[in-house]
PDB file of C-alpha atoms and ligand atoms in Angstrom:
ATOM      1  CA  GLU A   1       0.000   0.000   0.000  1.00 50.00           C
ATOM      2  CA  GLU A   2       1.346   3.432  -0.941  1.00 49.00           C
ATOM      3  CA  LYS A   3       1.274   5.940   1.838  1.00 58.00           C
ATOM      4  CA  MET A   4       0.819   9.654   1.245  1.00 70.00           C
ATOM      5  CA  MET A   5       4.072  11.491   1.644  1.00 85.00           C
ATOM      6  CA  GLU A   6       4.901  15.137   2.066  1.00 92.00           C
ATOM      7  CA  ILE A   7       7.325  16.548  -0.473  1.00 95.00           C
ATOM      8  CA  ASN A   8      10.052  18.516   1.257  1.00 95.00           C
ATOM      9  CA  ASP A   9      10.479  22.111  -0.033  1.00 96.00           C
ATOM     10  CA  ASP A  10      14.188  21.400  -0.208  1.00 95.00           C
ATOM     11  CA  VAL A  11      13.623  19.080  -3.184  1.00 96.00           C
ATOM     12  CA  ILE A  12      12.684  22.167  -5.194  1.00 97.00           C
ATOM     13  CA  LEU A  13      15.032  24.652  -3.530  1.00 97.00           C
ATOM     14  CA  SER A  14      18.165  22.527  -3.891  1.00 96.00           C
ATOM     15  CA  PHE A  15      17.368  21.962  -7.586  1.00 97.00           C
ATOM     16  CA  LEU A  16      16.944  25.721  -8.091  1.00 97.00           C
ATOM     17  CA  LYS A  17      20.327  26.355  -6.449  1.00 96.00           C
ATOM     18  CA  ARG A  18      22.072  23.573  -8.340  1.00 95.00           C
ATOM     19  CA  ARG A  19      20.797  24.886 -11.666  1.00 95.00           C
ATOM     20  CA  HIS A  20      20.972  28.613 -10.800  1.00 95.00           C
ATOM     21  CA  TYR A  21      17.284  29.083 -11.578  1.00 96.00           C
ATOM     22  CA  LYS A  22      15.252  31.627  -9.611  1.00 96.00           C
ATOM     23  CA  GLN A  23      12.002  29.768 -10.055  1.00 96.00           C
ATOM     24  CA  LEU A  24      10.272  27.028 -12.001  1.00 97.00           C
ATOM     25  CA  GLN A  25       7.182  27.254 -14.136  1.00 97.00           C
ATOM     26  CA  PRO A  26       6.230  23.706 -15.177  1.00 97.00           C
ATOM     27  CA  LEU A  27       4.466  24.002 -18.560  1.00 98.00           C
ATOM     28  CA  ALA A  28       5.587  20.789 -20.221  1.00 98.00           C
ATOM     29  CA  ALA A  29       6.054  17.162 -19.182  1.00 98.00           C
ATOM     30  CA  LEU A  30       8.728  15.234 -21.106  1.00 98.00           C
ATOM     31  CA  ILE A  31       7.957  11.575 -20.662  1.00 98.00           C
ATOM     32  CA  ASP A  32      10.052   8.464 -21.268  1.00 96.00           C
ATOM     33  CA  MET A  33       8.378   5.315 -22.654  1.00 95.00           C
ATOM     34  CA  ASP A  34      10.101   2.013 -21.739  1.00 92.00           C
ATOM     35  CA  GLY A  35       9.914   1.321 -18.020  1.00 93.00           C
ATOM     36  CA  THR A  36       7.844   4.491 -17.500  1.00 96.00           C
ATOM     37  CA  LEU A  37       4.681   4.153 -19.621  1.00 97.00           C
ATOM     38  CA  TYR A  38       5.177   0.431 -20.340  1.00 95.00           C
ATOM     39  CA  ASP A  39       6.510  -2.432 -18.212  1.00 94.00           C
ATOM     40  CA  SER A  40       8.773  -3.377 -21.103  1.00 91.00           C
ATOM     41  CA  MET A  41      12.203  -3.343 -19.472  1.00 92.00           C
ATOM     42  CA  GLY A  42      12.120  -6.956 -18.267  1.00 93.00           C
ATOM     43  CA  ASN A  43      11.522  -8.095 -21.848  1.00 94.00           C
ATOM     44  CA  HIS A  44      14.340  -5.926 -23.188  1.00 92.00           C
ATOM     45  CA  ALA A  45      16.705  -7.308 -20.522  1.00 95.00           C
ATOM     46  CA  ASP A  46      15.643 -10.902 -21.278  1.00 96.00           C
ATOM     47  CA  ALA A  47      16.118 -10.392 -25.030  1.00 96.00           C
ATOM     48  CA  TRP A  48      19.602  -8.900 -24.567  1.00 96.00           C
ATOM     49  CA  HIS A  49      20.572 -11.587 -22.070  1.00 97.00           C
ATOM     50  CA  ARG A  50      19.466 -14.344 -24.442  1.00 97.00           C
ATOM     51  CA  LEU A  51      21.517 -12.818 -27.265  1.00 98.00           C
ATOM     52  CA  ALA A  52      24.642 -12.422 -25.090  1.00 98.00           C
ATOM     53  CA  THR A  53      24.360 -16.001 -23.846  1.00 97.00           C
ATOM     54  CA  GLU A  54      24.074 -17.323 -27.410  1.00 96.00           C
ATOM     55  CA  LEU A  55      27.166 -15.343 -28.397  1.00 96.00           C
ATOM     56  CA  GLY A  56      29.055 -16.867 -25.456  1.00 96.00           C
ATOM     57  CA  ILE A  57      29.461 -13.447 -23.795  1.00 96.00           C
ATOM     58  CA  THR A  58      29.146 -13.425 -20.019  1.00 95.00           C
ATOM     59  CA  ALA A  59      26.460 -10.983 -18.905  1.00 97.00           C
ATOM     60  CA  THR A  60      23.907 -10.607 -16.126  1.00 96.00           C
ATOM     61  CA  ARG A  61      20.262  -9.851 -16.833  1.00 95.00           C
ATOM     62  CA  GLU A  62      20.484  -6.910 -14.396  1.00 92.00           C
ATOM     63  CA  GLU A  63      23.225  -5.067 -16.285  1.00 94.00           C
ATOM     64  CA  PHE A  64      20.870  -4.435 -19.188  1.00 95.00           C
ATOM     65  CA  PHE A  65      18.653  -2.306 -16.956  1.00 91.00           C
ATOM     66  CA  MET A  66      21.681  -0.042 -16.451  1.00 90.00           C
ATOM     67  CA  TYR A  67      22.170   0.295 -20.221  1.00 91.00           C
ATOM     68  CA  GLU A  68      18.570   1.374 -20.750  1.00 89.00           C
ATOM     69  CA  GLY A  69      18.445   4.434 -23.002  1.00 83.00           C
ATOM     70  CA  ARG A  70      21.537   3.437 -24.964  1.00 83.00           C
ATOM     71  CA  THR A  71      21.230   2.652 -28.645  1.00 80.00           C
ATOM     72  CA  GLY A  72      21.412  -1.010 -29.649  1.00 86.00           C
ATOM     73  CA  ALA A  73      24.820  -0.371 -31.227  1.00 87.00           C
ATOM     74  CA  SER A  74      26.164   1.077 -28.001  1.00 87.00           C
ATOM     75  CA  THR A  75      24.991  -1.905 -25.931  1.00 93.00           C
ATOM     76  CA  LEU A  76      26.506  -4.343 -28.441  1.00 95.00           C
ATOM     77  CA  ASN A  77      29.817  -2.465 -28.275  1.00 95.00           C
ATOM     78  CA  ILE A  78      29.899  -2.875 -24.494  1.00 96.00           C
ATOM     79  CA  LEU A  79      29.439  -6.640 -24.901  1.00 97.00           C
ATOM     80  CA  PHE A  80      31.951  -6.930 -27.737  1.00 97.00           C
ATOM     81  CA  ASN A  81      34.604  -4.930 -25.912  1.00 97.00           C
ATOM     82  CA  ARG A  82      34.238  -7.177 -22.874  1.00 95.00           C
ATOM     83  CA  ALA A  83      34.474 -10.392 -24.870  1.00 96.00           C
ATOM     84  CA  TYR A  84      36.809  -9.477 -27.735  1.00 96.00           C
ATOM     85  CA  GLY A  85      38.395  -6.146 -26.806  1.00 97.00           C
ATOM     86  CA  ARG A  86      36.899  -4.356 -29.818  1.00 97.00           C
ATOM     87  CA  ASP A  87      33.736  -2.668 -31.077  1.00 97.00           C
ATOM     88  CA  ALA A  88      31.238  -4.661 -33.112  1.00 97.00           C
ATOM     89  CA  THR A  89      31.424  -4.135 -36.870  1.00 97.00           C
ATOM     90  CA  SER A  90      28.465  -2.489 -38.604  1.00 95.00           C
ATOM     91  CA  GLU A  91      27.487  -5.892 -40.050  1.00 97.00           C
ATOM     92  CA  GLU A  92      27.543  -7.456 -36.583  1.00 97.00           C
ATOM     93  CA  ILE A  93      25.484  -4.570 -35.198  1.00 94.00           C
ATOM     94  CA  GLU A  94      22.881  -4.960 -37.921  1.00 93.00           C
ATOM     95  CA  GLN A  95      22.691  -8.729 -37.561  1.00 96.00           C
ATOM     96  CA  PHE A  96      22.683  -8.974 -33.774  1.00 96.00           C
ATOM     97  CA  TYR A  97      20.422  -5.996 -33.096  1.00 92.00           C
ATOM     98  CA  ALA A  98      17.880  -7.478 -35.506  1.00 92.00           C
ATOM     99  CA  ARG A  99      18.092 -10.730 -33.572  1.00 95.00           C
ATOM    100  CA  LYS A 100      17.610  -8.934 -30.248  1.00 94.00           C
ATOM    101  CA  ALA A 101      14.592  -7.052 -31.667  1.00 90.00           C
ATOM    102  CA  LEU A 102      13.152 -10.359 -32.883  1.00 93.00           C
ATOM    103  CA  TYR A 103      13.533 -11.936 -29.426  1.00 95.00           C
ATOM    104  CA  PHE A 104      11.766  -8.888 -27.928  1.00 91.00           C
ATOM    105  CA  THR A 105       8.766  -9.316 -30.221  1.00 90.00           C
ATOM    106  CA  GLN A 106       8.557 -13.011 -29.265  1.00 94.00           C
ATOM    107  CA  MET A 107       8.219 -12.229 -25.542  1.00 92.00           C
ATOM    108  CA  PRO A 108       4.933 -11.906 -23.671  1.00 90.00           C
ATOM    109  CA  SER A 109       3.111  -8.714 -24.593  1.00 88.00           C
ATOM    110  CA  VAL A 110       4.000  -5.706 -22.431  1.00 90.00           C
ATOM    111  CA  LYS A 111       1.390  -3.804 -20.447  1.00 94.00           C
ATOM    112  CA  PRO A 112       0.885  -0.118 -19.740  1.00 96.00           C
ATOM    113  CA  MET A 113       2.383   0.748 -16.375  1.00 97.00           C
ATOM    114  CA  PRO A 114      -0.200   1.145 -13.597  1.00 97.00           C
ATOM    115  CA  GLY A 115      -0.496   4.861 -12.783  1.00 97.00           C
ATOM    116  CA  ALA A 116       0.745   5.974 -16.217  1.00 98.00           C
ATOM    117  CA  MET A 117      -2.692   7.021 -17.483  1.00 98.00           C
ATOM    118  CA  GLN A 118      -3.415   8.833 -14.207  1.00 98.00           C
ATOM    119  CA  MET A 119      -0.173  10.770 -14.616  1.00 98.00           C
ATOM    120  CA  LEU A 120      -0.976  11.714 -18.229  1.00 98.00           C
ATOM    121  CA  ASP A 121      -4.485  12.800 -17.219  1.00 98.00           C
ATOM    122  CA  PHE A 122      -3.099  15.043 -14.500  1.00 98.00           C
ATOM    123  CA  PHE A 123      -0.740  16.813 -16.917  1.00 98.00           C
ATOM    124  CA  LYS A 124      -3.680  17.394 -19.229  1.00 98.00           C
ATOM    125  CA  GLU A 125      -5.882  18.731 -16.422  1.00 97.00           C
ATOM    126  CA  VAL A 126      -3.313  21.384 -15.532  1.00 97.00           C
ATOM    127  CA  ASN A 127      -2.707  22.225 -19.215  1.00 97.00           C
ATOM    128  CA  MET A 128       0.855  20.981 -19.321  1.00 98.00           C
ATOM    129  CA  ARG A 129       2.064  19.951 -22.787  1.00 98.00           C
ATOM    130  CA  ARG A 130       2.967  16.268 -22.995  1.00 98.00           C
ATOM    131  CA  VAL A 131       5.950  15.140 -25.067  1.00 98.00           C
ATOM    132  CA  LEU A 132       7.178  11.556 -25.512  1.00 97.00           C
ATOM    133  CA  VAL A 133      10.980  11.224 -25.281  1.00 96.00           C
ATOM    134  CA  THR A 134      12.181   7.740 -26.116  1.00 91.00           C
ATOM    135  CA  GLY A 135      15.471   6.277 -27.348  1.00 81.00           C
ATOM    136  CA  SER A 136      13.444   3.469 -28.817  1.00 75.00           C
ATOM    137  CA  GLY A 137      12.823   2.869 -32.474  1.00 68.00           C
ATOM    138  CA  GLN A 138      10.758  -0.230 -31.688  1.00 69.00           C
ATOM    139  CA  ARG A 139       7.630   0.574 -33.753  1.00 73.00           C
ATOM    140  CA  SER A 140       5.662  -2.286 -32.141  1.00 73.00           C
ATOM    141  CA  LEU A 141       5.453  -0.210 -28.967  1.00 78.00           C
ATOM    142  CA  ILE A 142       5.377   3.345 -30.366  1.00 82.00           C
ATOM    143  CA  ASP A 143       2.426   2.377 -32.569  1.00 85.00           C
ATOM    144  CA  ARG A 144       0.491   1.158 -29.521  1.00 90.00           C
ATOM    145  CA  LEU A 145       0.642   4.505 -27.699  1.00 94.00           C
ATOM    146  CA  GLU A 146      -2.504   5.902 -29.293  1.00 92.00           C
ATOM    147  CA  ARG A 147      -4.478   2.793 -28.371  1.00 94.00           C
ATOM    148  CA  ASP A 148      -3.232   2.574 -24.773  1.00 96.00           C
ATOM    149  CA  PHE A 149      -3.062   6.331 -24.033  1.00 97.00           C
ATOM    150  CA  PRO A 150      -5.580   7.920 -26.421  1.00 95.00           C
ATOM    151  CA  GLY A 151      -4.794  11.520 -27.322  1.00 94.00           C
ATOM    152  CA  ALA A 152      -1.830  11.770 -24.980  1.00 96.00           C
ATOM    153  CA  PHE A 153       0.841  12.361 -27.622  1.00 96.00           C
ATOM    154  CA  THR A 154       0.261  13.950 -31.003  1.00 93.00           C
ATOM    155  CA  PRO A 155       2.835  12.997 -33.684  1.00 91.00           C
ATOM    156  CA  ASP A 156       4.437  16.452 -33.447  1.00 94.00           C
ATOM    157  CA  MET A 157       5.034  15.831 -29.722  1.00 96.00           C
ATOM    158  CA  MET A 158       7.202  12.720 -29.960  1.00 95.00           C
ATOM    159  CA  VAL A 159      10.976  12.373 -29.934  1.00 94.00           C
ATOM    160  CA  THR A 160      12.085   8.866 -30.957  1.00 89.00           C
ATOM    161  CA  SER A 161      15.427   7.395 -32.041  1.00 82.00           C
ATOM    162  CA  ARG A 162      14.713   8.665 -35.566  1.00 83.00           C
ATOM    163  CA  ASP A 163      14.608  12.322 -34.469  1.00 89.00           C
ATOM    164  CA  VAL A 164      18.033  12.697 -32.863  1.00 88.00           C
ATOM    165  CA  LYS A 165      21.694  12.347 -33.797  1.00 86.00           C
ATOM    166  CA  CYS A 166      22.788  11.538 -30.254  1.00 87.00           C
ATOM    167  CA  GLY A 167      20.677   9.349 -27.977  1.00 85.00           C
ATOM    168  CA  LYS A 168      20.465   9.383 -24.170  1.00 88.00           C
ATOM    169  CA  PRO A 169      22.607   9.990 -22.080  1.00 92.00           C
ATOM    170  CA  HIS A 170      23.345  12.930 -24.420  1.00 94.00           C
ATOM    171  CA  PRO A 171      20.918  15.824 -23.670  1.00 97.00           C
ATOM    172  CA  GLU A 172      19.782  16.151 -27.313  1.00 96.00           C
ATOM    173  CA  PRO A 173      16.506  14.156 -26.972  1.00 95.00           C
ATOM    174  CA  PHE A 174      15.247  16.342 -24.112  1.00 98.00           C
ATOM    175  CA  ILE A 175      16.462  19.574 -25.722  1.00 98.00           C
ATOM    176  CA  LYS A 176      14.534  18.561 -28.844  1.00 97.00           C
ATOM    177  CA  ALA A 177      11.450  17.837 -26.714  1.00 98.00           C
ATOM    178  CA  MET A 178      11.678  21.307 -25.122  1.00 98.00           C
ATOM    179  CA  GLU A 179      11.811  22.851 -28.586  1.00 98.00           C
ATOM    180  CA  MET A 180       8.709  20.896 -29.621  1.00 97.00           C
ATOM    181  CA  ALA A 181       6.842  22.061 -26.525  1.00 98.00           C
ATOM    182  CA  ARG A 182       8.255  25.592 -26.921  1.00 98.00           C
ATOM    183  CA  VAL A 183       9.464  25.766 -23.316  1.00 98.00           C
ATOM    184  CA  ARG A 184      12.665  26.724 -21.568  1.00 98.00           C
ATOM    185  CA  PRO A 185      14.482  24.152 -19.384  1.00 98.00           C
ATOM    186  CA  SER A 186      13.083  25.760 -16.202  1.00 98.00           C
ATOM    187  CA  GLN A 187       9.583  25.131 -17.589  1.00 98.00           C
ATOM    188  CA  ALA A 188       9.996  21.372 -18.057  1.00 98.00           C
ATOM    189  CA  ILE A 189       9.526  18.300 -15.898  1.00 98.00           C
ATOM    190  CA  ALA A 190      11.044  15.033 -17.131  1.00 98.00           C
ATOM    191  CA  ILE A 191       9.737  11.634 -16.066  1.00 98.00           C
ATOM    192  CA  GLU A 192      12.325   8.851 -16.323  1.00 98.00           C
ATOM    193  CA  ASN A 193      13.133   5.429 -14.872  1.00 96.00           C
ATOM    194  CA  ALA A 194      16.733   4.895 -16.028  1.00 94.00           C
ATOM    195  CA  PRO A 195      20.026   6.542 -14.970  1.00 94.00           C
ATOM    196  CA  LEU A 196      21.095   7.380 -18.554  1.00 94.00           C
ATOM    197  CA  GLY A 197      17.705   8.966 -19.242  1.00 96.00           C
ATOM    198  CA  VAL A 198      17.881  10.945 -16.003  1.00 97.00           C
ATOM    199  CA  LYS A 199      21.353  12.200 -16.962  1.00 97.00           C
ATOM    200  CA  SER A 200      20.114  13.245 -20.399  1.00 97.00           C
ATOM    201  CA  ALA A 201      17.169  15.176 -18.907  1.00 98.00           C
ATOM    202  CA  PHE A 202      19.234  16.740 -16.120  1.00 98.00           C
ATOM    203  CA  ASP A 203      21.945  17.893 -18.543  1.00 98.00           C
ATOM    204  CA  ALA A 204      19.206  19.427 -20.712  1.00 98.00           C
ATOM    205  CA  GLY A 205      18.225  21.451 -17.617  1.00 98.00           C
ATOM    206  CA  ALA A 206      14.887  19.826 -16.756  1.00 98.00           C
ATOM    207  CA  PHE A 207      13.578  19.150 -13.265  1.00 98.00           C
ATOM    208  CA  THR A 208      13.834  15.365 -13.375  1.00 98.00           C
ATOM    209  CA  VAL A 209      11.446  13.030 -11.623  1.00 98.00           C
ATOM    210  CA  ALA A 210      12.765   9.468 -11.459  1.00 98.00           C
ATOM    211  CA  VAL A 211      10.697   6.388 -10.752  1.00 98.00           C
ATOM    212  CA  THR A 212      12.115   3.026  -9.690  1.00 96.00           C
ATOM    213  CA  THR A 213      10.173   0.523 -11.768  1.00 92.00           C
ATOM    214  CA  GLY A 214      12.923  -2.124 -12.035  1.00 88.00           C
ATOM    215  CA  PRO A 215      15.963  -3.383 -10.127  1.00 88.00           C
ATOM    216  CA  ILE A 216      17.977  -0.139 -10.389  1.00 90.00           C
ATOM    217  CA  PRO A 217      18.745   1.231  -6.896  1.00 92.00           C
ATOM    218  CA  ARG A 218      17.448   4.752  -6.235  1.00 94.00           C
ATOM    219  CA  GLU A 219      20.994   5.997  -5.472  1.00 96.00           C
ATOM    220  CA  GLU A 220      21.905   5.467  -9.149  1.00 95.00           C
ATOM    221  CA  LEU A 221      19.026   7.745 -10.161  1.00 97.00           C
ATOM    222  CA  VAL A 222      20.025  10.404  -7.630  1.00 97.00           C
ATOM    223  CA  LYS A 223      23.644  10.200  -8.806  1.00 97.00           C
ATOM    224  CA  ALA A 224      22.466  10.750 -12.396  1.00 97.00           C
ATOM    225  CA  GLY A 225      20.730  13.994 -11.375  1.00 97.00           C
ATOM    226  CA  ALA A 226      17.185  13.099 -10.322  1.00 98.00           C
ATOM    227  CA  ALA A 227      15.598  15.868  -8.234  1.00 98.00           C
ATOM    228  CA  ILE A 228      13.209  13.379  -6.640  1.00 98.00           C
ATOM    229  CA  VAL A 229      12.754   9.600  -6.816  1.00 98.00           C
ATOM    230  CA  PHE A 230       9.418   7.812  -6.433  1.00 97.00           C
ATOM    231  CA  ASP A 231       9.052   4.100  -5.662  1.00 96.00           C
ATOM    232  CA  SER A 232       6.405   3.346  -8.285  1.00 96.00           C
ATOM    233  CA  MET A 233       4.386   4.942 -11.086  1.00 97.00           C
ATOM    234  CA  PRO A 234       1.176   4.962  -8.975  1.00 97.00           C
ATOM    235  CA  GLN A 235       3.061   6.831  -6.246  1.00 97.00           C
ATOM    236  CA  CYS A 236       4.461   9.242  -8.842  1.00 97.00           C
ATOM    237  CA  ALA A 237       0.965   9.913 -10.236  1.00 98.00           C
ATOM    238  CA  GLU A 238      -0.432  10.455  -6.761  1.00 97.00           C
ATOM    239  CA  MET A 239       2.325  12.873  -5.715  1.00 97.00           C
ATOM    240  CA  LEU A 240       2.574  14.950  -8.908  1.00 98.00           C
ATOM    241  CA  PRO A 241      -0.192  17.453  -8.013  1.00 97.00           C
ATOM    242  CA  GLN A 242       1.619  18.368  -4.799  1.00 97.00           C
ATOM    243  CA  LEU A 243       4.982  18.467  -6.574  1.00 97.00           C
ATOM    244  CA  VAL A 244       3.791  20.689  -9.430  1.00 97.00           C
ATOM    245  CA  PHE A 245       2.052  23.045  -6.971  1.00 96.00           C
ATOM    246  CA  LYS A 246       5.303  23.370  -4.996  1.00 96.00           C
ATOM    247  CA  MET A 247       7.292  23.949  -8.187  1.00 96.00           C
ATOM    248  CA  PHE A 248       5.051  26.888  -9.042  1.00 94.00           C
ATOM    249  CA  SER A 249       5.036  28.360  -5.548  1.00 94.00           C
ATOM    250  CA  LEU A 250       8.662  28.234  -4.376  1.00 95.00           C
ATOM    251  CA  SER A 251      11.377  30.586  -5.549  1.00 93.00           C
ATOM    252  CA  ILE A 252      14.823  31.861  -4.644  1.00 90.00           C
ATOM    253  CA  SER A 253      15.131  35.612  -4.167  1.00 82.00           C
TER     254      SER A 253
HETATM  255 MG1   MG B   1      12.890   4.147 -19.598  1.00 87.58          MG
END
């Protein structure tokens, strides 16, 4: 059972100081997809782990949660450097990423995260623009958004792997999302579940809300720049009204 918590003013004030902002004016929510809107991270980790095992590369299932946000090529290079001391060739990347993507589609169907719709509804109620910010190019999931979260993201409010040169942890995806929403960094909240995504959002200047929806310890999310960490998406959805109110009301003189 989730218990109601009080958000400490210092969550906002220390972020303002760290970023040298005088105040925040949350007008846009920049929202990650895998592990935030969908419970898809276990499947991604299983698919990567299966591939690594077949290639004879030692890997734990858990490490793939830490790589979340990286491109497929980048994850393959980590594995190849460990096993063979070199990057994967472009042929290897094409072949093995296709195999990983195939394994992902063969896994049990992923479900919308509990609390995700409630969160999206809240942002709508308070007239905050909603932008999807995903490193994914996995169309099977992106194409489901309209069915699972009707009206939440219009096509001009989505950043996917096709829209950026540099993926997370580079700040480009969140900077692009701010441009789409026509907001400054101090006017954006990011919602993320992975350290590399948190780093990307923090470096872009957004107030970053992290949610632990997998095995990643909360300290990793704090280290990456999260202003606040919630234990679940339902808790995040429940606490957002209080958080957004405090963001609007506190300032540094
Ligand atoms: Mg994620």
